[in-house]
Amino acid sequence: MKTHARVVVIGGGVVGASTLFHLVKKGVNDVVLVERNELTSGSTWHAAGLLPLFNMSYSVGQIHKYSVNLYESLEAETGQNVGLRQVSNIRLARTADRMDEYRYYAGVARTIGVDVRFLTPDEIKEVWPLCRTDDLLGAIQHPNDGYVQPADLTQAFARGARAGGAEIYRQTRVTAISRVASGEWRVTTDKGEIIAEHIVSCSGNFVRQTGRMVGLDIPVIPVEHQYIVTEPHPEILKRREQGLPEMGVLRESDASYYMREENGGLLLGPYEVGAPCCYVDGPSDTAEYELFEPDLDRLEPYIEACMHRVPAFGEVGVKNIYNGAICYTPDGSPIIGPAWGLENFWLNEGHSFGITAAGGAGWQIAEWIVEGEPSIDMMGVDPRRFGPYASQGYLKEKNEEAYRSVFTVHYPDEERSAARPLKRAPCYDRMAALGAVFGTVYGWERPNWFAPIGYGLSEADLNKPDTLVNENHPAIVDGKPPREKWSFRRSNYFEFVGNECRHVHEKVGMLDMSAFSKFIVEGKGAEAWLESLVANKIPKRIGRIALTHMLSKNGGVRSEFTIYRSGPESFYMVSAGAQERHDFDYLKKLRPLDGSVDLQKVTTQYGVLVIAGPDSRRLLQKLTDSDLSNKAFPWLTGQHISVGWARTLAIRVNFVGELGFELHHPIETQNYLFDLLMEAGKEFDLKPFGIRAMDSLRLEKSYRLIPRELSIEYSALESGLDRFVRLDKEADFIGKSALAEWAERGFKYQFVTLEVDDIDDTDARGSEPIYRDGKLVGRCTSGGFGFRVNKSIALGMVPPELSAIGNTFEVEILGSRHRATIIPESPFDPDNERLRT
């Protein structure tokens, strides 16, 4: 056994083997893999081997696409047959909402280069003759989809890695992980120790034990998954005798199962309600090739649905039932990337579709380790998207929910209900009493919109289809009727969100943004350090603020911060609520080691109430002795003021494009402040508004969001951040030289604002393809309706040579193409007069 290696990979399933293989391909041959038993002995061996390309996540979609492309050539590269069968995939639809989901997904697929086709019921019958189609609306098909043999795939990765110099140690258990004085890692095993620069954890079901060795509570707990294999069926055997092609992988989304041929019979895998978490504290030390007792009772509704769709399934006996563990995270996507709080410790875990993701996940981890950045936007799978709120109890609830939701319609406005409400600002109950319909971000409850008191939807309003999977609204609480119906189109809340937008524009509104991530940076080295982090100049005068961006090493955008200078050597920083662990982790890892900078995370110490609208100054002036006139308190400044008895940091900035103030306050004073504002606001008709109104208002200002318009895949200048990127400043900030070099090479995209025409009941939401003269040229990043300008708006990326104002395109929304015209940035109040006065 080696005593030193550049990288140690822990875990010999398909994900670990792929990671090893891709590190070797990147030129890292001083790499070893340590496996406690045999390769594939965890979850890989009992996986069904499916390769579903369907995924609504941009990050995961890219990863799956890479994997399938790689598996086509892996045998030629390694000499190992992987058992790839690209028999295609047919994903059925019985409902109009399901077809909308497929239309939306098809747009996403086209922007990332995945081939997807629509089938009529007659075409479904041609490719799957054993399937009933009389009650179907249609289907989508991925021609490149299919399945692979998981054990053979793992061996191919292992073989390729060994050929490149990697070593694999089987029957070698990791018993401890620690840091040595040099900053490297010591991996202690029952066969000896290895000193390594990097560790990649690919330990699957054992992830929580691995995490505990380094002090991490990794947000992964497996869930039981069952599948049934039947005896051979005469019709399938007959097709084989006739030399007919294998029928594709069949997925009936509205009944929550997949099916494919298996040795002349059928393999059925439901994603059922009631599947429990397992290995909550990890498997036993002796666990190997382990299965659980089957539980057919909870599969009964899905078996019945399958026999309705494919009667042949009920005509043969059951050969085997498998019930094994599949790793899950709270949102169902894997965690791929750096661990928080630890240098050079990487996570490639939580893979619920591990066979499909293995190739792409290994590819990106290797890119990240070797190049310092991934080559695609990985925000959707970054381990730091979850925070310390993700306790064991939370994970059990959310992971079981994620499992049973695999085949639910993935509405863009869906808000899942498990393990909620968890994190609540003090004003939560007050907002609820005013009609708040809540969403969640990073565990926080935030009002999405406000319903009239007593408002509710009837069964007729909901119009739920008669299918096994049919939820189209939030969970019912306390027997009260739901207030929101999810949809890919304008739904029941559209009118109410419009009213909120108009009220903020005409009068004054209040928004709870307590979920903002908040940090304090202090010390004699604080200013110089911040200058080296962000692309804009740091405020020089106390009381000034600046919008700044921390770039990636390649010149893309990693994070966005509002920085307020609170003293000669002190700064208050605010970033997106969903980014707290991500941003704090980067700040901690980049902080100087000489003690010149003190960094504190203060998110939960301060609440934020936003007062916005033309009457916001008059309302606030009633409650403070401070002069709030434009001369005394100009735009883009902040002051500590008393509002009634409460001390607040008032900042003249907001994300809605109206006169307004953010009131940052000790969170224990929030309810006092809330009540005071609401009482004084009666004179001005103060009303609360929610995140959906904020999103509509920000579109009319062309304001960018991470990870939509701002991404490591787009340079900061492609994203239109020219006035916030100071290449002329003296400090050599992260990504400065790379951005300058990127500019010299030329950019592929340019950020634009589009007005979309001929809209009836649906708007762009993001990820829709943009066409010009029938050719795909770009993608939307955000979209919605602007109630102040009375237009459907999309933000997006197109080639620079096509980015002139007035150029016309077609945006494909739910399968229909709509004329779209580039308009000047900030279609509402382009000169910021509302903000400045």
PDB file of C-alpha atoms in Angstrom, residues 370-476:
ATOM      1  CA  VAL A 370      -7.230  19.919 -10.958  1.00  0.00           C
ATOM      2  CA  GLU A 371      -8.364  23.217 -12.486  1.00  0.00           C
ATOM      3  CA  GLY A 372      -9.689  24.891  -9.341  1.00  0.00           C
ATOM      4  CA  GLU A 373     -13.177  25.308 -10.837  1.00  0.00           C
ATOM      5  CA  PRO A 374     -15.808  23.045 -12.379  1.00  0.00           C
ATOM      6  CA  SER A 375     -16.423  23.538 -16.088  1.00  0.00           C
ATOM      7  CA  ILE A 376     -20.223  23.766 -15.743  1.00  0.00           C
ATOM      8  CA  ASP A 377     -22.440  25.598 -13.268  1.00  0.00           C
ATOM      9  CA  MET A 378     -22.714  23.228 -10.295  1.00  0.00           C
ATOM     10  CA  MET A 379     -24.856  25.374  -7.993  1.00  0.00           C
ATOM     11  CA  GLY A 380     -27.734  22.904  -8.263  1.00  0.00           C
ATOM     12  CA  VAL A 381     -25.613  20.137  -6.717  1.00  0.00           C
ATOM     13  CA  ASP A 382     -23.221  22.119  -4.508  1.00  0.00           C
ATOM     14  CA  PRO A 383     -22.986  20.499  -1.030  1.00  0.00           C
ATOM     15  CA  ARG A 384     -23.270  23.931   0.578  1.00  0.00           C
ATOM     16  CA  ARG A 385     -26.837  24.504  -0.620  1.00  0.00           C
ATOM     17  CA  PHE A 386     -27.948  22.908   2.662  1.00  0.00           C
ATOM     18  CA  GLY A 387     -27.172  24.369   6.067  1.00  0.00           C
ATOM     19  CA  PRO A 388     -26.882  23.174   9.657  1.00  0.00           C
ATOM     20  CA  TYR A 389     -30.682  23.204   9.880  1.00  0.00           C
ATOM     21  CA  ALA A 390     -30.618  19.876   7.962  1.00  0.00           C
ATOM     22  CA  SER A 391     -30.672  17.709  11.083  1.00  0.00           C
ATOM     23  CA  GLN A 392     -31.175  13.952  11.102  1.00  0.00           C
ATOM     24  CA  GLY A 393     -34.886  14.369  11.797  1.00  0.00           C
ATOM     25  CA  TYR A 394     -35.184  16.909   8.985  1.00  0.00           C
ATOM     26  CA  LEU A 395     -33.361  14.593   6.580  1.00  0.00           C
ATOM     27  CA  LYS A 396     -35.653  11.679   7.327  1.00  0.00           C
ATOM     28  CA  GLU A 397     -38.744  13.737   6.533  1.00  0.00           C
ATOM     29  CA  LYS A 398     -37.332  15.471   3.468  1.00  0.00           C
ATOM     30  CA  ASN A 399     -35.525  12.497   1.948  1.00  0.00           C
ATOM     31  CA  GLU A 400     -38.613  10.308   2.141  1.00  0.00           C
ATOM     32  CA  GLU A 401     -40.526  13.168   0.528  1.00  0.00           C
ATOM     33  CA  ALA A 402     -37.916  13.490  -2.220  1.00  0.00           C
ATOM     34  CA  TYR A 403     -38.151   9.752  -2.917  1.00  0.00           C
ATOM     35  CA  ARG A 404     -41.940   9.664  -3.232  1.00  0.00           C
ATOM     36  CA  SER A 405     -41.806  12.839  -5.361  1.00  0.00           C
ATOM     37  CA  VAL A 406     -39.565  11.436  -8.089  1.00  0.00           C
ATOM     38  CA  PHE A 407     -42.496  11.181 -10.512  1.00  0.00           C
ATOM     39  CA  THR A 408     -44.649  14.074  -9.288  1.00  0.00           C
ATOM     40  CA  VAL A 409     -45.161  16.916 -11.728  1.00  0.00           C
ATOM     41  CA  HIS A 410     -42.241  19.260 -11.054  1.00  0.00           C
ATOM     42  CA  TYR A 411     -44.117  22.535 -11.137  1.00  0.00           C
ATOM     43  CA  PRO A 412     -41.912  25.649 -11.165  1.00  0.00           C
ATOM     44  CA  ASP A 413     -43.929  27.140  -8.302  1.00  0.00           C
ATOM     45  CA  GLU A 414     -44.068  23.934  -6.232  1.00  0.00           C
ATOM     46  CA  GLU A 415     -43.323  24.292  -2.518  1.00  0.00           C
ATOM     47  CA  ARG A 416     -43.004  20.901  -0.824  1.00  0.00           C
ATOM     48  CA  SER A 417     -44.414  20.637   2.673  1.00  0.00           C
ATOM     49  CA  ALA A 418     -42.340  18.098   4.622  1.00  0.00           C
ATOM     50  CA  ALA A 419     -40.367  19.372   7.656  1.00  0.00           C
ATOM     51  CA  ARG A 420     -42.018  22.792   7.546  1.00  0.00           C
ATOM     52  CA  PRO A 421     -42.222  25.332   9.000  1.00  0.00           C
ATOM     53  CA  LEU A 422     -38.725  25.121  10.465  1.00  0.00           C
ATOM     54  CA  LYS A 423     -36.908  28.478  10.432  1.00  0.00           C
ATOM     55  CA  ARG A 424     -39.254  31.384  11.055  1.00  0.00           C
ATOM     56  CA  ALA A 425     -38.626  35.088  11.447  1.00  0.00           C
ATOM     57  CA  PRO A 426     -40.414  36.568  14.483  1.00  0.00           C
ATOM     58  CA  CYS A 427     -42.985  38.237  12.202  1.00  0.00           C
ATOM     59  CA  TYR A 428     -44.025  34.875  10.690  1.00  0.00           C
ATOM     60  CA  ASP A 429     -47.295  34.680  12.629  1.00  0.00           C
ATOM     61  CA  ARG A 430     -48.122  38.299  11.820  1.00  0.00           C
ATOM     62  CA  MET A 431     -47.502  37.705   8.116  1.00  0.00           C
ATOM     63  CA  ALA A 432     -49.604  34.534   8.277  1.00  0.00           C
ATOM     64  CA  ALA A 433     -52.473  36.468   9.856  1.00  0.00           C
ATOM     65  CA  LEU A 434     -52.338  38.881   6.914  1.00  0.00           C
ATOM     66  CA  GLY A 435     -52.787  36.026   4.442  1.00  0.00           C
ATOM     67  CA  ALA A 436     -49.203  35.036   3.639  1.00  0.00           C
ATOM     68  CA  VAL A 437     -48.757  31.971   1.451  1.00  0.00           C
ATOM     69  CA  PHE A 438     -45.271  30.828   2.356  1.00  0.00           C
ATOM     70  CA  GLY A 439     -42.388  29.387   0.436  1.00  0.00           C
ATOM     71  CA  THR A 440     -39.040  28.296   1.762  1.00  0.00           C
ATOM     72  CA  VAL A 441     -35.390  29.029   1.082  1.00  0.00           C
ATOM     73  CA  TYR A 442     -32.467  27.539   3.021  1.00  0.00           C
ATOM     74  CA  GLY A 443     -34.962  26.351   5.648  1.00  0.00           C
ATOM     75  CA  TRP A 444     -36.478  29.839   6.126  1.00  0.00           C
ATOM     76  CA  GLU A 445     -40.189  30.495   5.665  1.00  0.00           C
ATOM     77  CA  ARG A 446     -40.827  33.536   3.457  1.00  0.00           C
ATOM     78  CA  PRO A 447     -44.122  34.931   2.144  1.00  0.00           C
ATOM     79  CA  ASN A 448     -44.434  34.143  -1.568  1.00  0.00           C
ATOM     80  CA  TRP A 449     -47.676  36.124  -1.919  1.00  0.00           C
ATOM     81  CA  PHE A 450     -50.702  37.185   0.098  1.00  0.00           C
ATOM     82  CA  ALA A 451     -54.184  35.763  -0.299  1.00  0.00           C
ATOM     83  CA  PRO A 452     -57.314  37.613   0.828  1.00  0.00           C
ATOM     84  CA  ILE A 453     -58.486  36.587   4.284  1.00  0.00           C
ATOM     85  CA  GLY A 454     -60.764  33.562   4.003  1.00  0.00           C
ATOM     86  CA  TYR A 455     -59.664  32.794   0.455  1.00  0.00           C
ATOM     87  CA  GLY A 456     -59.504  29.144  -0.598  1.00  0.00           C
ATOM     88  CA  LEU A 457     -59.816  26.896  -3.642  1.00  0.00           C
ATOM     89  CA  SER A 458     -62.588  24.365  -4.105  1.00  0.00           C
ATOM     90  CA  GLU A 459     -62.204  20.857  -5.485  1.00  0.00           C
ATOM     91  CA  ALA A 460     -63.618  22.189  -8.745  1.00  0.00           C
ATOM     92  CA  ASP A 461     -60.961  24.928  -8.794  1.00  0.00           C
ATOM     93  CA  LEU A 462     -58.198  22.397  -8.234  1.00  0.00           C
ATOM     94  CA  ASN A 463     -59.604  19.992 -10.844  1.00  0.00           C
ATOM     95  CA  LYS A 464     -57.196  17.219  -9.834  1.00  0.00           C
ATOM     96  CA  PRO A 465     -56.866  14.430 -12.397  1.00  0.00           C
ATOM     97  CA  ASP A 466     -57.918  10.863 -11.600  1.00  0.00           C
ATOM     98  CA  THR A 467     -54.381   9.499 -11.502  1.00  0.00           C
ATOM     99  CA  LEU A 468     -52.222   7.919  -8.830  1.00  0.00           C
ATOM    100  CA  VAL A 469     -49.905  10.936  -8.849  1.00  0.00           C
ATOM    101  CA  ASN A 470     -52.072  14.052  -8.949  1.00  0.00           C
ATOM    102  CA  GLU A 471     -51.001  16.611  -6.319  1.00  0.00           C
ATOM    103  CA  ASN A 472     -51.224  20.133  -7.736  1.00  0.00           C
ATOM    104  CA  HIS A 473     -51.327  22.215  -4.554  1.00  0.00           C
ATOM    105  CA  PRO A 474     -49.591  22.532  -1.157  1.00  0.00           C
ATOM    106  CA  ALA A 475     -50.500  20.118   1.597  1.00  0.00           C
ATOM    107  CA  ILE A 476     -53.761  20.882   3.403  1.00  0.00           C
TER     108      ILE A 476
END
